[in-house]
PDB file of C-alpha atoms in Angstrom:
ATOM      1  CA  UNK A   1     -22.134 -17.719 -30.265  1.00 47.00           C
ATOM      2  CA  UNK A   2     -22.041 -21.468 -29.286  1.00 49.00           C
ATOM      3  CA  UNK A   3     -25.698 -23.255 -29.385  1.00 50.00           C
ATOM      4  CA  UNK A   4     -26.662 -25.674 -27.004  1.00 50.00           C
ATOM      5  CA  UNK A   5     -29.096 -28.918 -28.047  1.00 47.00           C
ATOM      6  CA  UNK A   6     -31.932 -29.370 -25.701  1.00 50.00           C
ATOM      7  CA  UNK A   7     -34.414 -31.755 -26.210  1.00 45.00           C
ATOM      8  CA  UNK A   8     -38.208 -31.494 -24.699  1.00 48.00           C
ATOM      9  CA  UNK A   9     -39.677 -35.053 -23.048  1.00 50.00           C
ATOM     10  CA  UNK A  10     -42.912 -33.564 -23.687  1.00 50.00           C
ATOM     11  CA  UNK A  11     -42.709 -32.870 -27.438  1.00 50.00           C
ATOM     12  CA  UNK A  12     -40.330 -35.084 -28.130  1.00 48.00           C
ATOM     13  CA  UNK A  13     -38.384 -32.497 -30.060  1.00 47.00           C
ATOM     14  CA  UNK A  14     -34.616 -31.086 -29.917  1.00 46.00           C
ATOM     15  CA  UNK A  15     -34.535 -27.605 -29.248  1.00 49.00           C
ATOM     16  CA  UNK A  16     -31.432 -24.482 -29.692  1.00 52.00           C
ATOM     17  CA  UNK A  17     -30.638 -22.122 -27.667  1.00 51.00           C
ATOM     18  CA  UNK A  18     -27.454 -20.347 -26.677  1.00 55.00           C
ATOM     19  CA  UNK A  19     -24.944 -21.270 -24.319  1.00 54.00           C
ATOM     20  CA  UNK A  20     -25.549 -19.064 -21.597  1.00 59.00           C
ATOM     21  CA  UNK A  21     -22.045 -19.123 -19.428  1.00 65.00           C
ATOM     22  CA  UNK A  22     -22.830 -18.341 -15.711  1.00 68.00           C
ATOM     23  CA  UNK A  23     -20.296 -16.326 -13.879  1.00 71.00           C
ATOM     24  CA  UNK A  24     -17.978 -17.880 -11.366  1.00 74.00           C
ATOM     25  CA  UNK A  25     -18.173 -16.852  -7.773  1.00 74.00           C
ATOM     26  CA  UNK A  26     -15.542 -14.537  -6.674  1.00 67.00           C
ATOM     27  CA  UNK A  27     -12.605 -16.849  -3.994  1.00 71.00           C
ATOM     28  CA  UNK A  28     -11.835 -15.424  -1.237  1.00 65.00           C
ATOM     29  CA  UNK A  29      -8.000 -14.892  -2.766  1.00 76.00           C
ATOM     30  CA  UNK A  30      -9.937 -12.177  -5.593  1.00 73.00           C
ATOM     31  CA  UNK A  31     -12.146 -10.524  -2.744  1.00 72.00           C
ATOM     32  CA  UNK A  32      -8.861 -10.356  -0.687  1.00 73.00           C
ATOM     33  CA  UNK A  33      -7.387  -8.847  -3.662  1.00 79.00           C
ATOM     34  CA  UNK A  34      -9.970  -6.348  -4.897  1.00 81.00           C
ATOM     35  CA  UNK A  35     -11.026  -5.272  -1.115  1.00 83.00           C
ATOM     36  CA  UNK A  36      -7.334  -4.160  -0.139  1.00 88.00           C
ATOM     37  CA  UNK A  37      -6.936  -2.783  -3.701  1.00 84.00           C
ATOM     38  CA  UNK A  38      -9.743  -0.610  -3.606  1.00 90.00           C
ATOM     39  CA  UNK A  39      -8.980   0.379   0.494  1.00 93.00           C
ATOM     40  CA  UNK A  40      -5.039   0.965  -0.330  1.00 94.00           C
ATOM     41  CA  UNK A  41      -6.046   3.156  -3.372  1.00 94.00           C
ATOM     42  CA  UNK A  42      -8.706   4.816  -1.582  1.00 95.00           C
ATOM     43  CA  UNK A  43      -6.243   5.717   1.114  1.00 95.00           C
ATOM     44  CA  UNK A  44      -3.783   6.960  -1.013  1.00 95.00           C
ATOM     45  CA  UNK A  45      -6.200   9.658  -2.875  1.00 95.00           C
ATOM     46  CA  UNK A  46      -7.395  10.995   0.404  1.00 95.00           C
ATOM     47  CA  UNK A  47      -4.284  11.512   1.454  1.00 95.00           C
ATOM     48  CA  UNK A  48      -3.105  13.266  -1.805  1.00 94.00           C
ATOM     49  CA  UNK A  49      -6.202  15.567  -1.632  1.00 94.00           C
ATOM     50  CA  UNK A  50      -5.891  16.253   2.282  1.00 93.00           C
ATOM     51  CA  UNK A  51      -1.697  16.850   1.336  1.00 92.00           C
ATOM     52  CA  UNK A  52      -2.010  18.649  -1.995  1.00 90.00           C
ATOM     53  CA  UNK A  53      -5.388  20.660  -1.855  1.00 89.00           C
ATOM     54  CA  UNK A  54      -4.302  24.745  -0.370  1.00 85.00           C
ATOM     55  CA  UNK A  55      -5.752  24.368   3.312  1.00 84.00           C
ATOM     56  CA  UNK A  56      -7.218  21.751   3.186  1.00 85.00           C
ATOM     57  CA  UNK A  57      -4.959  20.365   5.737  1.00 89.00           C
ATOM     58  CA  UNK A  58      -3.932  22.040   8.824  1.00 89.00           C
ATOM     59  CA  UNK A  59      -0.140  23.544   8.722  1.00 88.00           C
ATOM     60  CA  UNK A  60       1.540  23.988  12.226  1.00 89.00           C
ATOM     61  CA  UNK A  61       3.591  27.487  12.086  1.00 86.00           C
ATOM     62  CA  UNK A  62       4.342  26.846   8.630  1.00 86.00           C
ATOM     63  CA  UNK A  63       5.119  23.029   8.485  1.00 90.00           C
ATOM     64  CA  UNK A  64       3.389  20.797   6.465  1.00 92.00           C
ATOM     65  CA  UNK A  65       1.892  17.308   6.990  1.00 93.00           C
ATOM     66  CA  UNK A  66       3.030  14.706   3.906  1.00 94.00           C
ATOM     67  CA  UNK A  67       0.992  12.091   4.897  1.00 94.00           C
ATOM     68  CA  UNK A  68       2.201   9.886   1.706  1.00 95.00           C
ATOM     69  CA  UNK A  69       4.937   9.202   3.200  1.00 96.00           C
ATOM     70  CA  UNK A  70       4.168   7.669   6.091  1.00 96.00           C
ATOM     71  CA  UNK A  71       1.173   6.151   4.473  1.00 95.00           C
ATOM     72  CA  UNK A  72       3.708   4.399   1.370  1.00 95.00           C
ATOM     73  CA  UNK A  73       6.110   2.823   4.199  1.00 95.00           C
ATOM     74  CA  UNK A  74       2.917   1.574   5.936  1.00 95.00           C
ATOM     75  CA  UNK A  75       1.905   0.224   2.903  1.00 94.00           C
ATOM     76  CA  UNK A  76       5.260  -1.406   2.025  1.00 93.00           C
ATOM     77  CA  UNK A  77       5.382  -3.127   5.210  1.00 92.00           C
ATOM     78  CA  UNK A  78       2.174  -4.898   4.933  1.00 90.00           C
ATOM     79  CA  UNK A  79       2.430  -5.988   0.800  1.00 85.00           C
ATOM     80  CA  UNK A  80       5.954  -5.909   0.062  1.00 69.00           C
ATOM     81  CA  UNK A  81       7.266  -6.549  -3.172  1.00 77.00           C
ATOM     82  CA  UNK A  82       5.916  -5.737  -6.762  1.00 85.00           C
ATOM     83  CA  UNK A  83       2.012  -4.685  -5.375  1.00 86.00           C
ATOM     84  CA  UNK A  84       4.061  -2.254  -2.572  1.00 88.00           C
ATOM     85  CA  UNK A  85       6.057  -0.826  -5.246  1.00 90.00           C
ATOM     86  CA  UNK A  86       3.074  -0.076  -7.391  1.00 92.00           C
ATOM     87  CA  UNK A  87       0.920   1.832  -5.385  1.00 93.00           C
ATOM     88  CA  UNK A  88       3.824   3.787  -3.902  1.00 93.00           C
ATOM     89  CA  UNK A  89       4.509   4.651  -7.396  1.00 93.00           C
ATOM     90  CA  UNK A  90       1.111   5.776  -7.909  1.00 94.00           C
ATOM     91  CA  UNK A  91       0.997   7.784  -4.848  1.00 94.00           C
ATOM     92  CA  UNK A  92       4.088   9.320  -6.122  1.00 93.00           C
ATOM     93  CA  UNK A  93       3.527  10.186  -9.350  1.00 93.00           C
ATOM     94  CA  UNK A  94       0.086  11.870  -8.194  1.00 92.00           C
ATOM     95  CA  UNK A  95       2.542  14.080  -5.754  1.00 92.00           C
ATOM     96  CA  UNK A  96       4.545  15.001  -8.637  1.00 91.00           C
ATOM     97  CA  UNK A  97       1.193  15.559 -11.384  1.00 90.00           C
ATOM     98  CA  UNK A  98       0.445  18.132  -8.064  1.00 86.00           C
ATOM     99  CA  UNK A  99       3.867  19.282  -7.612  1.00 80.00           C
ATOM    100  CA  UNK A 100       5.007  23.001  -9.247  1.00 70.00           C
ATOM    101  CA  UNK A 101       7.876  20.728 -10.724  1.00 71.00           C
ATOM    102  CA  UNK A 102       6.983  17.945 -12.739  1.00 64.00           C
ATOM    103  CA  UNK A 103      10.201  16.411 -12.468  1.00 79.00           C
ATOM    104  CA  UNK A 104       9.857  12.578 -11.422  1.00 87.00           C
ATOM    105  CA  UNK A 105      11.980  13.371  -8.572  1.00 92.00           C
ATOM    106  CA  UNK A 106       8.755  11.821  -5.601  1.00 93.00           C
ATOM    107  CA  UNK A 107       7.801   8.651  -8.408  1.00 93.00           C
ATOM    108  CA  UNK A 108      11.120   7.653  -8.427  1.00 94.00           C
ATOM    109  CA  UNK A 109      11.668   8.149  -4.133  1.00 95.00           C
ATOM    110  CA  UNK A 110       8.950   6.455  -3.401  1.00 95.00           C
ATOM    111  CA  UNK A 111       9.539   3.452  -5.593  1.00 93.00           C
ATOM    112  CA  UNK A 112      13.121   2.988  -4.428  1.00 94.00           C
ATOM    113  CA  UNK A 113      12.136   3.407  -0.102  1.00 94.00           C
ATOM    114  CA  UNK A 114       9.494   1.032  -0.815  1.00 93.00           C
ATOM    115  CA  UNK A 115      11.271  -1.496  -2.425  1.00 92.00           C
ATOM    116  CA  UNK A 116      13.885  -0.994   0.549  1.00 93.00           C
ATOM    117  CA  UNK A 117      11.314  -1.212   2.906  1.00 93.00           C
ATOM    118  CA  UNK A 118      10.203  -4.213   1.547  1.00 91.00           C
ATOM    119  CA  UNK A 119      13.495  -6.056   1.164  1.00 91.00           C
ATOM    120  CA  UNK A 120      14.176  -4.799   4.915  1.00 92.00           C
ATOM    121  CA  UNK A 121      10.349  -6.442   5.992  1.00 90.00           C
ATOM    122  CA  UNK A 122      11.424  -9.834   4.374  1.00 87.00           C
ATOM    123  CA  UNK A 123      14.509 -10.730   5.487  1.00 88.00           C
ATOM    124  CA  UNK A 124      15.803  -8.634   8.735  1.00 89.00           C
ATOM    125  CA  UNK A 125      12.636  -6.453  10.320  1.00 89.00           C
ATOM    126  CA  UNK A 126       9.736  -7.456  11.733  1.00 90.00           C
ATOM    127  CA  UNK A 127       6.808  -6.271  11.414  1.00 91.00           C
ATOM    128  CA  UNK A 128       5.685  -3.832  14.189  1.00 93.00           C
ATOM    129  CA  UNK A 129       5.227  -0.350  15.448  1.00 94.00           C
ATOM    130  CA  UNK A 130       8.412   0.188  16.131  1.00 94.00           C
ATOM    131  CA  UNK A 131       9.326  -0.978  12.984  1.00 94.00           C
ATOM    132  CA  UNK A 132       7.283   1.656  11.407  1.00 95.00           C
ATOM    133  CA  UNK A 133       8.381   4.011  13.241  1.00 96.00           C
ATOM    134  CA  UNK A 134      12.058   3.795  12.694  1.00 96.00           C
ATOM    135  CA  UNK A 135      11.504   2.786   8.806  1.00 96.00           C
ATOM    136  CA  UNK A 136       9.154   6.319   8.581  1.00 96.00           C
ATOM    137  CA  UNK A 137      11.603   8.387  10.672  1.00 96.00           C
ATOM    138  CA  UNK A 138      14.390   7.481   8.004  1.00 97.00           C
ATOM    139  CA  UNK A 139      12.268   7.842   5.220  1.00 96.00           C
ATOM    140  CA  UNK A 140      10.676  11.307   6.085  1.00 97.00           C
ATOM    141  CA  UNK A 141      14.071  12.135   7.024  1.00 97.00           C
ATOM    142  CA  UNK A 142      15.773  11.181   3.341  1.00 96.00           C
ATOM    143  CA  UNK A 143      13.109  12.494   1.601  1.00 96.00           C
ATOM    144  CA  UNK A 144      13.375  16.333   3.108  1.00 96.00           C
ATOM    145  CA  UNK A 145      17.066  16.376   3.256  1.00 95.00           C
ATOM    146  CA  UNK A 146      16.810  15.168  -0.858  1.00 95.00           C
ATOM    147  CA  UNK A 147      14.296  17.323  -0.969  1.00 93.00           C
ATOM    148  CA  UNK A 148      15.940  20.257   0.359  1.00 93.00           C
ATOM    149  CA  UNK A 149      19.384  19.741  -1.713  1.00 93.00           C
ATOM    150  CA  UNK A 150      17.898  18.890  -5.129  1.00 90.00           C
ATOM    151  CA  UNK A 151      15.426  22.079  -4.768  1.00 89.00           C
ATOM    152  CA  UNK A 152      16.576  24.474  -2.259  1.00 89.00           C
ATOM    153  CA  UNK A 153      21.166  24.096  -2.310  1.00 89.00           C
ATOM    154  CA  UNK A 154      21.462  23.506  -6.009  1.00 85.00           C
ATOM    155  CA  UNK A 155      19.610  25.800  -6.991  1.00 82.00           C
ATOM    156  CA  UNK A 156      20.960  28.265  -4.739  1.00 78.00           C
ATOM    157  CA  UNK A 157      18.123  29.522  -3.159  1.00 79.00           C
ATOM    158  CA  UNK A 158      19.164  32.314  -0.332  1.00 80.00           C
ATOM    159  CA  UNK A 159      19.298  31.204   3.263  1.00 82.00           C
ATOM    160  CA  UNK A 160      19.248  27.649   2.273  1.00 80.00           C
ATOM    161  CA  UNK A 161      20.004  26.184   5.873  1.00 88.00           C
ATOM    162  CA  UNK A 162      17.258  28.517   7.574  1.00 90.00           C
ATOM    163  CA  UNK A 163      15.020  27.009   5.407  1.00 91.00           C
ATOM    164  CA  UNK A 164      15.896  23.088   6.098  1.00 93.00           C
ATOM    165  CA  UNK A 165      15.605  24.030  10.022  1.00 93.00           C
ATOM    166  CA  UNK A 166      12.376  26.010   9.902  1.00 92.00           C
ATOM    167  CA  UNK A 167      10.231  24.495   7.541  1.00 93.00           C
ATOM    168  CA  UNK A 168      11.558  20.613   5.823  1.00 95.00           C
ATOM    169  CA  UNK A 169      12.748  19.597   9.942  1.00 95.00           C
ATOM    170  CA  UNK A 170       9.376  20.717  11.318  1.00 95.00           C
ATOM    171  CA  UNK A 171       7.350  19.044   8.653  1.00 95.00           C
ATOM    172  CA  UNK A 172       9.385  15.966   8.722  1.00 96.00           C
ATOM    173  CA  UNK A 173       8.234  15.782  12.245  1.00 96.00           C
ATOM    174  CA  UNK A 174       4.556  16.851  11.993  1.00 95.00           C
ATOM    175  CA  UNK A 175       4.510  13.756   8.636  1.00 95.00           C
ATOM    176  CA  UNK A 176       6.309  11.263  11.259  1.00 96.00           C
ATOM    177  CA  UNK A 177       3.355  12.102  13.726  1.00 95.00           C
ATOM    178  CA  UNK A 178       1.255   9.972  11.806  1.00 95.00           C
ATOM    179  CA  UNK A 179       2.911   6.894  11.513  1.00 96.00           C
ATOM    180  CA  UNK A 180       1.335   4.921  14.535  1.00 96.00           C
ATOM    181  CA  UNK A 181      -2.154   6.151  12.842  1.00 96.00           C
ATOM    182  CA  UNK A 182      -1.598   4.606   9.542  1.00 96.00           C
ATOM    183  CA  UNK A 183       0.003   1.775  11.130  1.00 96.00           C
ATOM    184  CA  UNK A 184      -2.560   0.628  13.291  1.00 95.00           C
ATOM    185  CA  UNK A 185      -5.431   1.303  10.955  1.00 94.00           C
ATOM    186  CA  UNK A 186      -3.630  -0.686   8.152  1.00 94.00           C
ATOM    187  CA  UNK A 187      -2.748  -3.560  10.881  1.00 94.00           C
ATOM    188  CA  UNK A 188      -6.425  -3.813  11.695  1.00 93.00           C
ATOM    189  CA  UNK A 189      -7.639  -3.671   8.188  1.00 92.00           C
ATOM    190  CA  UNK A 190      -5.453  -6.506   7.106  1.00 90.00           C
ATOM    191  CA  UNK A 191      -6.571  -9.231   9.917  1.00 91.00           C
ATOM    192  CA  UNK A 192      -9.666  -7.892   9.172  1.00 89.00           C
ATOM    193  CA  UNK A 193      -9.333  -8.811   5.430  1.00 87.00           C
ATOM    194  CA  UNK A 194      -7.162 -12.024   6.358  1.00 86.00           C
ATOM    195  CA  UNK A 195      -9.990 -13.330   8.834  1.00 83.00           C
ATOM    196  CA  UNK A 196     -12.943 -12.380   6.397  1.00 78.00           C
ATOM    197  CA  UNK A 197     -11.261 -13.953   3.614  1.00 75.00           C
ATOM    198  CA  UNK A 198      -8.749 -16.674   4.502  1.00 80.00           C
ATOM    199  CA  UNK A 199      -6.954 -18.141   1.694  1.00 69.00           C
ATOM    200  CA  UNK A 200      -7.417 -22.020   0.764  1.00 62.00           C
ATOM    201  CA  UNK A 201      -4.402 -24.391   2.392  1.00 53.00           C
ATOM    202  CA  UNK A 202      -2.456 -24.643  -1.221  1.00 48.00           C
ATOM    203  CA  UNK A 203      -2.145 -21.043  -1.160  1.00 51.00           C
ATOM    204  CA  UNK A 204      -0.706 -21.073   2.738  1.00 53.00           C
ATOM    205  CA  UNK A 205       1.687 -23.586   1.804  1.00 49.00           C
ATOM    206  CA  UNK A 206       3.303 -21.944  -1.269  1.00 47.00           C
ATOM    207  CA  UNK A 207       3.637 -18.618   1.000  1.00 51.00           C
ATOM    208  CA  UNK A 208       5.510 -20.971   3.896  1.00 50.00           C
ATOM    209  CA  UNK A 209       7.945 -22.163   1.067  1.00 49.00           C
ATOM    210  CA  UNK A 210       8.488 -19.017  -0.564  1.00 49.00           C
ATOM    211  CA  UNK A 211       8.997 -16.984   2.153  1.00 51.00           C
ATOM    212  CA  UNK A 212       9.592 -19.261   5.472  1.00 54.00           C
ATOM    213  CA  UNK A 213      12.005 -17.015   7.453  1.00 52.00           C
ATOM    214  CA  UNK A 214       9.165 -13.793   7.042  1.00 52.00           C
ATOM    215  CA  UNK A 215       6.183 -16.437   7.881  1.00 51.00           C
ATOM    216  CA  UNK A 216       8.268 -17.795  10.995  1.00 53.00           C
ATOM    217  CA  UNK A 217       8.514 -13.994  12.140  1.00 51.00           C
ATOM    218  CA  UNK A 218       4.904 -13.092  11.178  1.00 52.00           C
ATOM    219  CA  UNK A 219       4.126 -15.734  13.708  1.00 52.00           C
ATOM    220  CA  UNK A 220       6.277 -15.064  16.342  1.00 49.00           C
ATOM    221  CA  UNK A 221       4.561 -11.384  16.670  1.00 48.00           C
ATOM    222  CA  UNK A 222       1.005 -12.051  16.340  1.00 47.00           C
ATOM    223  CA  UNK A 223       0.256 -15.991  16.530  1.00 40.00           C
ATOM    224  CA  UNK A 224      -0.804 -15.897  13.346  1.00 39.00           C
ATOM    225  CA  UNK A 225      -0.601 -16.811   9.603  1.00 38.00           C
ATOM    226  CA  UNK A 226      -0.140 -13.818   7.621  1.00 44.00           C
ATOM    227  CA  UNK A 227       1.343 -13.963   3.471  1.00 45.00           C
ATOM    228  CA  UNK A 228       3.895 -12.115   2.653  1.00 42.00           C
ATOM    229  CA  UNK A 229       2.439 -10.353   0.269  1.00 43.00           C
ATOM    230  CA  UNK A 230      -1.090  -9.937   1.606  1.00 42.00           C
ATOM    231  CA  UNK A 231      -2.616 -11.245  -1.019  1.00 37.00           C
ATOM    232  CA  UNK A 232      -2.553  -8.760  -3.521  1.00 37.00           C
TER     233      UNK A 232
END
């Protein structure tokens, strides 16, 4: 360890000590980072427990509620890019660690929808509810009908097409319920975050020239300044 040279007025004598280094402050970029970190990954546990854990969730004559999925397009919409497509992989691959099938098949879904959600929030959608709605309505959608033909036709499980209207159509609609609900709370959270912690003018300006034609929609909806990537 590095030693430091003081000297004492009053003794007249030089004095060592260590270097003690004093911690930085956190900027409001790292407390943007770690709060919607810790939220996003928070979310996406709950929801994995309420989804995964036997009734711990209510089922609606015999349809079930994956609230992942809306929750991972919600998600994409608001980050986009490489921090989307990590914690949609994360939710995924704790679907398929809970899954009777340990097969990949929900990692690898939800890291392609959310990088297609993403690609779709920067350059043609904006980003609303009814965005959301129509981006989880085709991903719920894809997902049971995958679903349903990787694990139900090929395997030739009897009275395959009873099955996809009675139980993967009904729970695509009970998981699509809760799209506005993620949506909003997310929405909230993040102005929420981007109002507590605004990030510094060089940081605004990099976002405007990376991604102008997302920042000129961003503030056609709300009024405001909103990155990209949210600062993650």
């Amino acid at each position: 360890m590095k030693e430091r040279i003081t000297f004492d007025s009053r003794t007249r004598q030089s004095q060592t000590g260590p270097v003690k280094r004093q911690r930085r402050p956190l900027s409001n970029e790292q407390k943007h980072k770690l709060w919607t970190n810790v939220v996003f990954v928070g979310l996406i546990l709950l929801c994995h427990l309420l989804q995964n854990t036997p009734h711990m969730f209510p089922t609606i004559m015999g349809a079930h509620c994956f609230l992942l999925l809306p929750l991972t397009v919600c998600i994409a919409m608001f980050l986009h890019n490489l921090p989307a497509t990590m914690l949609c992989l994360f939710a995924g691959v704790l679907w398929d660690v809970s899954a009777a099938h340990l097969d990949g098949f929900n990692a690898i879904f939800f890291l392609l929808s959310s990088t297609g959600v993403g690609l779709l929030m920067n350059y043609l959608m904006r980003n609303n509810l009814w965005s959301a709605n129509i981006l989880s309505a085709l991903v719920i959608l894809l997902y049971v009908t995958l679903h349903w033909l990787c694990f139900v036709v090929l395997r030739g499980v009897d009275q395959g097409a009873f099955t996809y209207i009675s139980y993967y159509l009904p729970s695509a609609l009970y998981s699509f319920a809760f799209t506005p609900v993620f949506y909003v709370i997310l929405r909230r959270f993040m102005r929420y975050i981007r109002e507590r912690y605004p990030k510094s003018s060089m940081a605004r300006g990099f976002a405007e020239l990376r991604y102008p034609v997302l920042i000129r929609k961003e503030r056609e909806n709300d009024g405001h300044f909103q990155d990209p990537q949210c600062h993650l």
